[in-house]
PDB file of C-alpha atoms in Angstrom:
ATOM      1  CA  UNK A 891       0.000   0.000   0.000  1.00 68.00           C
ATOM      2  CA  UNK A 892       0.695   3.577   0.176  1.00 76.00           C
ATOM      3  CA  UNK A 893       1.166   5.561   3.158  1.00 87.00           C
ATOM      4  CA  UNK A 894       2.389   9.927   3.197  1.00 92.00           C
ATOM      5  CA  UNK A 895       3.565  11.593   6.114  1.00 95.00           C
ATOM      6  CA  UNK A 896       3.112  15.468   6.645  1.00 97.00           C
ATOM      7  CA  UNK A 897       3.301  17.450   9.564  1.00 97.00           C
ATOM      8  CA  UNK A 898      -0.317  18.052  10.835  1.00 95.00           C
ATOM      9  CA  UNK A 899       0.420  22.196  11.773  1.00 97.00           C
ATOM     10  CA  UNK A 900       2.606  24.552  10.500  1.00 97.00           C
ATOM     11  CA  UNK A 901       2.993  28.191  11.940  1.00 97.00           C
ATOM     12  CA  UNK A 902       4.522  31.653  10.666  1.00 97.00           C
ATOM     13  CA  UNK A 903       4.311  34.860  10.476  1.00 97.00           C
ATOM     14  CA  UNK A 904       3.369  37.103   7.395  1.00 97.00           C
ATOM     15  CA  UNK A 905       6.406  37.577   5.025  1.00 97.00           C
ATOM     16  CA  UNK A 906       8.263  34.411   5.738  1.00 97.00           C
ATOM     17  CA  UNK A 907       9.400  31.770   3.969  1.00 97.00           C
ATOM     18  CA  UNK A 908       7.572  28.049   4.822  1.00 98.00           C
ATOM     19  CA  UNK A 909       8.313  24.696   3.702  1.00 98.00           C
ATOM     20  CA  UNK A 910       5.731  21.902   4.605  1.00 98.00           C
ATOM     21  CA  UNK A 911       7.620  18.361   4.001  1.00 98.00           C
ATOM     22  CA  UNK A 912       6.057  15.193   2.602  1.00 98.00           C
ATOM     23  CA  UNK A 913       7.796  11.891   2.516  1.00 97.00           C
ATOM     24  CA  UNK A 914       6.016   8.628   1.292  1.00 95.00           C
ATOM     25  CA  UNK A 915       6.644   4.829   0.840  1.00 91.00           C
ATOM     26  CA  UNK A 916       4.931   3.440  -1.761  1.00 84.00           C
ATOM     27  CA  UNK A 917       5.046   0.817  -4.489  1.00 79.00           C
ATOM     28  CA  UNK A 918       5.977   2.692  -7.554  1.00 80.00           C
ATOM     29  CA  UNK A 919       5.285   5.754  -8.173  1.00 84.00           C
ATOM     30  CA  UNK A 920       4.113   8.282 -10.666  1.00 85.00           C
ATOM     31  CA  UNK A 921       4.288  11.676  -9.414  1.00 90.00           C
ATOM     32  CA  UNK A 922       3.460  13.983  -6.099  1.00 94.00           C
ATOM     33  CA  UNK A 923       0.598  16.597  -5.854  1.00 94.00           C
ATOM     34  CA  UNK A 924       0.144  19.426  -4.106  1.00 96.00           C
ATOM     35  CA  UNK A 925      -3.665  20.920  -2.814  1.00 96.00           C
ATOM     36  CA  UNK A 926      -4.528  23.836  -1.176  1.00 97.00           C
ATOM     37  CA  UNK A 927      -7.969  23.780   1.066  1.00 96.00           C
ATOM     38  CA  UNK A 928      -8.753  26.310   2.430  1.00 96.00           C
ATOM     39  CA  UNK A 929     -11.498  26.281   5.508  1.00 92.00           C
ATOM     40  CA  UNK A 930     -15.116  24.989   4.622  1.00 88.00           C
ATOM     41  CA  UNK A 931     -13.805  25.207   0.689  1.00 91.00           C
ATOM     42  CA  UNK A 932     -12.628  22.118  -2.145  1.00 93.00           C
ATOM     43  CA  UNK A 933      -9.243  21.597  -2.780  1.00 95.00           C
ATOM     44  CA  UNK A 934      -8.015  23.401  -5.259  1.00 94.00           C
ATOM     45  CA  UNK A 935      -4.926  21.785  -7.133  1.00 92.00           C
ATOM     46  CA  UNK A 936      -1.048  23.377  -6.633  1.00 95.00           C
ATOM     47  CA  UNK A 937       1.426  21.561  -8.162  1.00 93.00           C
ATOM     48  CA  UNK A 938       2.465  18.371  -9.533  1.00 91.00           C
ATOM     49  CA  UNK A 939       6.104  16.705  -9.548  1.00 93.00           C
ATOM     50  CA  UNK A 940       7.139  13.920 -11.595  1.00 90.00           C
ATOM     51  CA  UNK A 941      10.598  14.270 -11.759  1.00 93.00           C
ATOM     52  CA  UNK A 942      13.031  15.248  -9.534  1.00 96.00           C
ATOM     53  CA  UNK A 943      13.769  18.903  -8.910  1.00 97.00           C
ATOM     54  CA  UNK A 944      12.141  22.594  -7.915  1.00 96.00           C
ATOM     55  CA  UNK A 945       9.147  23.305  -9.446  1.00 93.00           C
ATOM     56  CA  UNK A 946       8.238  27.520  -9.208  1.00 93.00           C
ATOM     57  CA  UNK A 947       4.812  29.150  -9.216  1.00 88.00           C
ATOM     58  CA  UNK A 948       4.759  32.742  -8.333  1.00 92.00           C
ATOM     59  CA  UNK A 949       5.660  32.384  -4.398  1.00 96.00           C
ATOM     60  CA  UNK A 950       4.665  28.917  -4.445  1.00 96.00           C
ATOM     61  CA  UNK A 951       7.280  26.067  -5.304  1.00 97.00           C
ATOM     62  CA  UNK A 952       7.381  22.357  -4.830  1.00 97.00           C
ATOM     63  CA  UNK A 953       9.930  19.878  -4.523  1.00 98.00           C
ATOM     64  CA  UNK A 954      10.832  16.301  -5.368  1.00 97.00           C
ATOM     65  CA  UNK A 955      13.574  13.771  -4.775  1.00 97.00           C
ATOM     66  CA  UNK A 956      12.442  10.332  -6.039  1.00 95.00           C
ATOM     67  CA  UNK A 957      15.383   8.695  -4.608  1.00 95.00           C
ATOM     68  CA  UNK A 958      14.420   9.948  -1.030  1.00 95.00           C
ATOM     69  CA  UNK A 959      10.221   9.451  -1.435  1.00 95.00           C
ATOM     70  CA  UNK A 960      10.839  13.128  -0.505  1.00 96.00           C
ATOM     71  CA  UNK A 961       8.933  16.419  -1.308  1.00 97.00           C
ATOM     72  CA  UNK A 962       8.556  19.297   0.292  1.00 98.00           C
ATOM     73  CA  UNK A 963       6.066  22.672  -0.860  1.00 98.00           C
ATOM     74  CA  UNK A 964       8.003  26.095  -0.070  1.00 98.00           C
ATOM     75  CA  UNK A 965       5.535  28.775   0.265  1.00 97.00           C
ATOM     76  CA  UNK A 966       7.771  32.253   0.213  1.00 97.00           C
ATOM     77  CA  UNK A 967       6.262  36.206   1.291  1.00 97.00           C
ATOM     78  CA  UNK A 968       3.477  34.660   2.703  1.00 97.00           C
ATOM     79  CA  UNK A 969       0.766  36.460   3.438  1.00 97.00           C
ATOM     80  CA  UNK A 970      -2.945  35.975   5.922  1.00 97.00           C
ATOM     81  CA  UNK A 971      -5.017  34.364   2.864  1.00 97.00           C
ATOM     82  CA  UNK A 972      -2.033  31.239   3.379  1.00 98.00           C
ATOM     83  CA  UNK A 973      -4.047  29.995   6.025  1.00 98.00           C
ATOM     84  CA  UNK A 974      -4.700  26.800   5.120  1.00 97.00           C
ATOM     85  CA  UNK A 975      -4.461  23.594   4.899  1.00 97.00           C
ATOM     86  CA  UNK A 976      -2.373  22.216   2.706  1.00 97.00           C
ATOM     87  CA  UNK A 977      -1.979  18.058   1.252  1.00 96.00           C
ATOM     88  CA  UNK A 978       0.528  16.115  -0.781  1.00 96.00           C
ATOM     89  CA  UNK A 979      -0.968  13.288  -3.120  1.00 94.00           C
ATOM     90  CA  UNK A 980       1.073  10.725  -4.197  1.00 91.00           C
ATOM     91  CA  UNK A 981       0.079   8.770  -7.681  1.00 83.00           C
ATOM     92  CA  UNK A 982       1.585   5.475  -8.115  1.00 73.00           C
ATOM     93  CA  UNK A 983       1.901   2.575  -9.859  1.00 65.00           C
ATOM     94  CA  UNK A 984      -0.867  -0.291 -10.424  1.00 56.00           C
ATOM     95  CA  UNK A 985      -3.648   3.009 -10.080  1.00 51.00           C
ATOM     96  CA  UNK A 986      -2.827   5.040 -12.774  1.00 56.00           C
ATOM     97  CA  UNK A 987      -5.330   7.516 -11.837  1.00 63.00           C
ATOM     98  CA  UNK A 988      -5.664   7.095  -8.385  1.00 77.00           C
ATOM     99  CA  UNK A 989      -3.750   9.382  -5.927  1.00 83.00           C
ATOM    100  CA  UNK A 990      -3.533   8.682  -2.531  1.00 87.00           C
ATOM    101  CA  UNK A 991      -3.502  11.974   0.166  1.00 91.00           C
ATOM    102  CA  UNK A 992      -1.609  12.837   3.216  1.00 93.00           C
ATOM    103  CA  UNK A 993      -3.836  13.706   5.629  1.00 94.00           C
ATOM    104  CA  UNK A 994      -2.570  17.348   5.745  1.00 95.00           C
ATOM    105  CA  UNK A 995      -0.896  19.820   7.045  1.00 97.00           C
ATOM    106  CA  UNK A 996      -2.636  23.193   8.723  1.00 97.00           C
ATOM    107  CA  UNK A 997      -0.770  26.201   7.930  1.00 98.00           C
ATOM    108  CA  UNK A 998      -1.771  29.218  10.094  1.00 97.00           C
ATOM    109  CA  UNK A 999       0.050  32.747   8.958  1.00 97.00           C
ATOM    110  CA  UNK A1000      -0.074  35.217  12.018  1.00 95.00           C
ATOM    111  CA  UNK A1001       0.248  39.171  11.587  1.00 93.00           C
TER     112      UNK A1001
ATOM    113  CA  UNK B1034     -12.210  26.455 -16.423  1.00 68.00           C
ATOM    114  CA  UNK B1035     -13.061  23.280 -15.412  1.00 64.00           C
ATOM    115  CA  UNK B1036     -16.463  23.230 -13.178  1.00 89.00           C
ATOM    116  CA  UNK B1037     -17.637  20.213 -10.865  1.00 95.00           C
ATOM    117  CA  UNK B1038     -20.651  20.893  -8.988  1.00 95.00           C
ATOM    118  CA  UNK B1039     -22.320  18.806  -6.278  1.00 96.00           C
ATOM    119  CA  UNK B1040     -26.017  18.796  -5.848  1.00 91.00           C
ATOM    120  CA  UNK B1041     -25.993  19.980  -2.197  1.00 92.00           C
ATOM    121  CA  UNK B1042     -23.624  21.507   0.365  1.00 94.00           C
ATOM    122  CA  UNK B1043     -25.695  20.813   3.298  1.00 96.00           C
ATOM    123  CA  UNK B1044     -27.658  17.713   3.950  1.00 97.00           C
ATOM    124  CA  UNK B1045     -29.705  16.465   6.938  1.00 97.00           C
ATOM    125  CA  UNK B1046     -30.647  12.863   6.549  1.00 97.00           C
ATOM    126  CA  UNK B1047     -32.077  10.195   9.323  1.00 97.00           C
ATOM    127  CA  UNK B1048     -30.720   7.797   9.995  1.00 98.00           C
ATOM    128  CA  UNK B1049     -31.731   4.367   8.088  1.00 97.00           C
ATOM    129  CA  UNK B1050     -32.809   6.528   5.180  1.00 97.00           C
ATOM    130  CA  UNK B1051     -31.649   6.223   1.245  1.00 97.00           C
ATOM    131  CA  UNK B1052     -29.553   9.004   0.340  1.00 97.00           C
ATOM    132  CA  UNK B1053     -28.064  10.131  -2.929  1.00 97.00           C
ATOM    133  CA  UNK B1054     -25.529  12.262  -3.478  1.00 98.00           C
ATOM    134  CA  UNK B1055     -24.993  13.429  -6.633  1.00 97.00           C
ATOM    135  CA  UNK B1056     -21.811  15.107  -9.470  1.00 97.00           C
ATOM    136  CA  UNK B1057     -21.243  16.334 -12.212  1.00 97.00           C
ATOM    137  CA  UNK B1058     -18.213  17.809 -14.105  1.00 95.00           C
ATOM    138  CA  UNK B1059     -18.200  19.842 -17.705  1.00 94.00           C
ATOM    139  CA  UNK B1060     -15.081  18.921 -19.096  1.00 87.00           C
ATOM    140  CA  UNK B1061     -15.629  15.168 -20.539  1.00 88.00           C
ATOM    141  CA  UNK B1062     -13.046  13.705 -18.040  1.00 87.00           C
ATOM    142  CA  UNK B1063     -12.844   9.557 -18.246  1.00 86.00           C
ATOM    143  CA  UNK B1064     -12.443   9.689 -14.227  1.00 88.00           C
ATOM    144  CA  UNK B1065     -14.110  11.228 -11.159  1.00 92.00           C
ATOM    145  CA  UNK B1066     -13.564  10.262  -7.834  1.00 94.00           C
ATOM    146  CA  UNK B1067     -15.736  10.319  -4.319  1.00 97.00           C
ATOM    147  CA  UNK B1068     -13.914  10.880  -1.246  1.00 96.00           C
ATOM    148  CA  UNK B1069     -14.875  11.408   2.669  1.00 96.00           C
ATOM    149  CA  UNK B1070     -12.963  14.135   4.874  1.00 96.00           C
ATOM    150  CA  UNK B1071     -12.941  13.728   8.633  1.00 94.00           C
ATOM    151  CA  UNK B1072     -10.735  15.912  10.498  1.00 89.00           C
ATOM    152  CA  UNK B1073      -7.416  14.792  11.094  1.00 85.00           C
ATOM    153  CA  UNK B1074      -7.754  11.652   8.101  1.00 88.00           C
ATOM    154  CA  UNK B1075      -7.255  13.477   4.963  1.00 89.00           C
ATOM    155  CA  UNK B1076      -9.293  12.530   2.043  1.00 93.00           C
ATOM    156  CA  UNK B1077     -10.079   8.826   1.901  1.00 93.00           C
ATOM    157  CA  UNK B1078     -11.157   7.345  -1.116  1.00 93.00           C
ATOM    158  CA  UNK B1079     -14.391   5.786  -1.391  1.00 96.00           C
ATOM    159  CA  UNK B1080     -15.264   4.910  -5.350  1.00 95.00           C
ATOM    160  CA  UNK B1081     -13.686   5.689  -8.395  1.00 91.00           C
ATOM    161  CA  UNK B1082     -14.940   5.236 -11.765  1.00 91.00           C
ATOM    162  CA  UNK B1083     -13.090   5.288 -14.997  1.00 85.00           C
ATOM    163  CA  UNK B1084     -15.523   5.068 -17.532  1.00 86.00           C
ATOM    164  CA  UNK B1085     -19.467   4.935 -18.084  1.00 91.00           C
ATOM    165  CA  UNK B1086     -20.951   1.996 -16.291  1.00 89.00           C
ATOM    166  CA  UNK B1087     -17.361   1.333 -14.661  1.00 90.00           C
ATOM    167  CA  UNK B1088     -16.331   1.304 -10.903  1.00 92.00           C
ATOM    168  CA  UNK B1089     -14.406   0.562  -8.627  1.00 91.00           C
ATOM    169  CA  UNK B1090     -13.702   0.723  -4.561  1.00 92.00           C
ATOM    170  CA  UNK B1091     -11.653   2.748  -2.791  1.00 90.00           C
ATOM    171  CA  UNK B1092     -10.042   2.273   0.167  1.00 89.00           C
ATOM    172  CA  UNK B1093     -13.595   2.670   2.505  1.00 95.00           C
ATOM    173  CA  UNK B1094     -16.568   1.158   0.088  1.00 96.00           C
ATOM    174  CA  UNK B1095     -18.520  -0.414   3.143  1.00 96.00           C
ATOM    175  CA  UNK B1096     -21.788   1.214   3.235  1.00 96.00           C
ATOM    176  CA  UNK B1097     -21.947   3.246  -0.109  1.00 98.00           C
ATOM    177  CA  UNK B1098     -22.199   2.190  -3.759  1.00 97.00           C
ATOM    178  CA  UNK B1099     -21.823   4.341  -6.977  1.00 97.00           C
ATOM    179  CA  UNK B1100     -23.674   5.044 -10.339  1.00 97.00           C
ATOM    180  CA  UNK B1101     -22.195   5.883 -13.859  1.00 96.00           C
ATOM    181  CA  UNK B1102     -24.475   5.881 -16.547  1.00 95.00           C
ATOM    182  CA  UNK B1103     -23.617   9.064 -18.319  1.00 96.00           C
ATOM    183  CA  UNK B1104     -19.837  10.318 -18.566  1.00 93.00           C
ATOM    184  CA  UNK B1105     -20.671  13.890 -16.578  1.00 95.00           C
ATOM    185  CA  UNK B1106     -22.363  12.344 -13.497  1.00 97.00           C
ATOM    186  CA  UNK B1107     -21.450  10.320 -10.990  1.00 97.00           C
ATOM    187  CA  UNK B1108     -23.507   9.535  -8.068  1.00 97.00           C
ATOM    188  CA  UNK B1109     -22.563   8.449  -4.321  1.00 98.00           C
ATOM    189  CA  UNK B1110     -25.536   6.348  -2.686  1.00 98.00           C
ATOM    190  CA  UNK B1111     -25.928   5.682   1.145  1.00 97.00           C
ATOM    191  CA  UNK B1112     -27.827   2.519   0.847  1.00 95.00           C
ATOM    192  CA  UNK B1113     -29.172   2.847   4.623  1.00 97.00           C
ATOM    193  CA  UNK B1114     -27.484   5.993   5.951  1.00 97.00           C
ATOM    194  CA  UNK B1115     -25.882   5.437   9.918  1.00 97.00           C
ATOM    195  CA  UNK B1116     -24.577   8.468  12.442  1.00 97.00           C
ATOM    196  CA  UNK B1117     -20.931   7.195  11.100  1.00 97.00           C
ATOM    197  CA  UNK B1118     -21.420   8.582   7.706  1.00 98.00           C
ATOM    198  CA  UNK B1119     -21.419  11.945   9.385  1.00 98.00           C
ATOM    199  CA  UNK B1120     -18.818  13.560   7.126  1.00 97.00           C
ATOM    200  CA  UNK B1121     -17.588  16.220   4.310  1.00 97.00           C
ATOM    201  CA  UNK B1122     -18.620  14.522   1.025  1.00 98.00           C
ATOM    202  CA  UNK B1123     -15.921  15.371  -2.015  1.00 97.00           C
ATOM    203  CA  UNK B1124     -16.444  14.327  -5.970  1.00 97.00           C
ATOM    204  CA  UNK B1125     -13.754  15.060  -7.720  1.00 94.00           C
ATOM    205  CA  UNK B1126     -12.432  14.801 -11.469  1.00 92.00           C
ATOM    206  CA  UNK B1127      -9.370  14.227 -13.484  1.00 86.00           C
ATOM    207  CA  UNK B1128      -7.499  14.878 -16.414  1.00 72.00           C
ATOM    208  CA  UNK B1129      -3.731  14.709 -17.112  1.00 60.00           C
ATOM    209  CA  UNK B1130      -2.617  17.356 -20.131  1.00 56.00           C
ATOM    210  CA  UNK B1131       1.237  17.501 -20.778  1.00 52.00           C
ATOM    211  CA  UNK B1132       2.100  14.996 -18.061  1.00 58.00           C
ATOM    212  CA  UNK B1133       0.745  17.075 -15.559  1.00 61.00           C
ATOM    213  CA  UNK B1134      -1.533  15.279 -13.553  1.00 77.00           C
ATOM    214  CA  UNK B1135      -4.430  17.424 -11.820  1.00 84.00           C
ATOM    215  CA  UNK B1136      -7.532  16.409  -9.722  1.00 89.00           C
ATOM    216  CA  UNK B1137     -10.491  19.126  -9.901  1.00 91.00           C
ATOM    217  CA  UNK B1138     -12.752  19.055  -6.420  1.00 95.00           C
ATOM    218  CA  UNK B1139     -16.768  19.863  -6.190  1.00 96.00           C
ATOM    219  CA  UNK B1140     -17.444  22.398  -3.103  1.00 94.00           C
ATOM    220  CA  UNK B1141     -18.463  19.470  -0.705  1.00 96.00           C
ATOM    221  CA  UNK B1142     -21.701  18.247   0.796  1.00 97.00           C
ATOM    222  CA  UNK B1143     -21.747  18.308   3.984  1.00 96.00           C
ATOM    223  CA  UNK B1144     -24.094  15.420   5.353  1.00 97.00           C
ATOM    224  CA  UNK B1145     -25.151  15.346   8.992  1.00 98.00           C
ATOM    225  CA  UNK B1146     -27.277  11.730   9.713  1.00 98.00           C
ATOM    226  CA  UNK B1147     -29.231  12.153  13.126  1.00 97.00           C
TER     227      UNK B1147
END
């Protein structure tokens, strides 16, 4: 099977820099999503990573190392609307469409 | 842009009752996807169908079953609904342009079974 790990809160302060980690063990793999939720709203996709390196999107960037079952989203300026929560997907092998999810990480951005 | 909508975002059902839940998506995608969210569990898959009249389960089927007949819909069904299906209801499509590989959400129904 297919399990993620992500840290379940993440805390900082307007203008930082955050990176929220994901690492995952599972039996082959396809590619690692990123979803932002935000409270009482869908998910709304991020990012996707299927090979290894730094992918950028405005402040938003995402990470992968398939040698490690590592990624990692860095969220930079941040600002009060990053409040949110925030889960990595991995797709693998043997579902070609099916991702499984972490079961997220809460990012709260204080003034 | 890509639009799923879900028939309801707030439901109120008895307990022991038959309830449907229903999706649809605009953009001819082959898959869509029903998942439960419960606080601190992430999204947990419950059916996913890949074509018309196809279906499969997910990793928590007990209790629910699915309906495809037309590519744009996909319906969840609550044969007998219990207190335990208390949840955050989420349909969700996909498509994969380029390599990327994207899943698009519905808002949610929210289904509260007293």
């Amino acid at each position: 099977g297919q399990s993620l790990e992500q840290p379940s809160e993440v805390t900082a302060v307007e203008g930082a820099i955050v990176q929220i980690n994901c690492t995952y063990q599972t039996s082959g793999f396809y590619g690692l999503s990123w979803y932002q939720q935000h409270d009482g709203g869908a998910p709304t996709f991020l990012s996707y990573n299927a090979l290894d390196g730094l992918e950028e999107t405005g402040r938003f960037s995402s990470f992968l190392s398939r040698s490690d079952s590592y990624g990692y989203l860095l969220l930079q300026e941040l600002q009060m609307k990053d409040s949110a929560s925030y889960f990595c997907a991995v797709r693998s092998a043997g579902g070609s469409y099916i991702p499984t999810f972490g079961r997220g990480t809460s990012l709260i951005v204080h003034p | 842009d890509v639009k799923v909508t879900q028939s309801s975002r707030y439901l109120v059902k008895r307990t022991g009752e038959k309830v449907f839940l229903e999706c649809v998506q605009d953009m001819d995608h082959e898959n869509m996807f029903w998942y439960r969210q419960d606080p601190g569990l992430g999204l947990r898959l419950i059916y996913f169908s890949y074509d018309v009249k196809m279906k499969e389960k997910g990793d928590i089927p007990e209790g629910y079953s699915v309906s495809r007949e037309k590519k744009e819909r996909f319906s969840l069904i609550l044969e007998s609904a219990s207190t335990n299906q208390t949840s955050m209801y989420l349909c969700a499509s996909t498509t994969s342009r380029q390599g990327v590989y994207e899943q698009y959400f519905g808002p949610g129904t929210r289904l509260t079974v007293t």
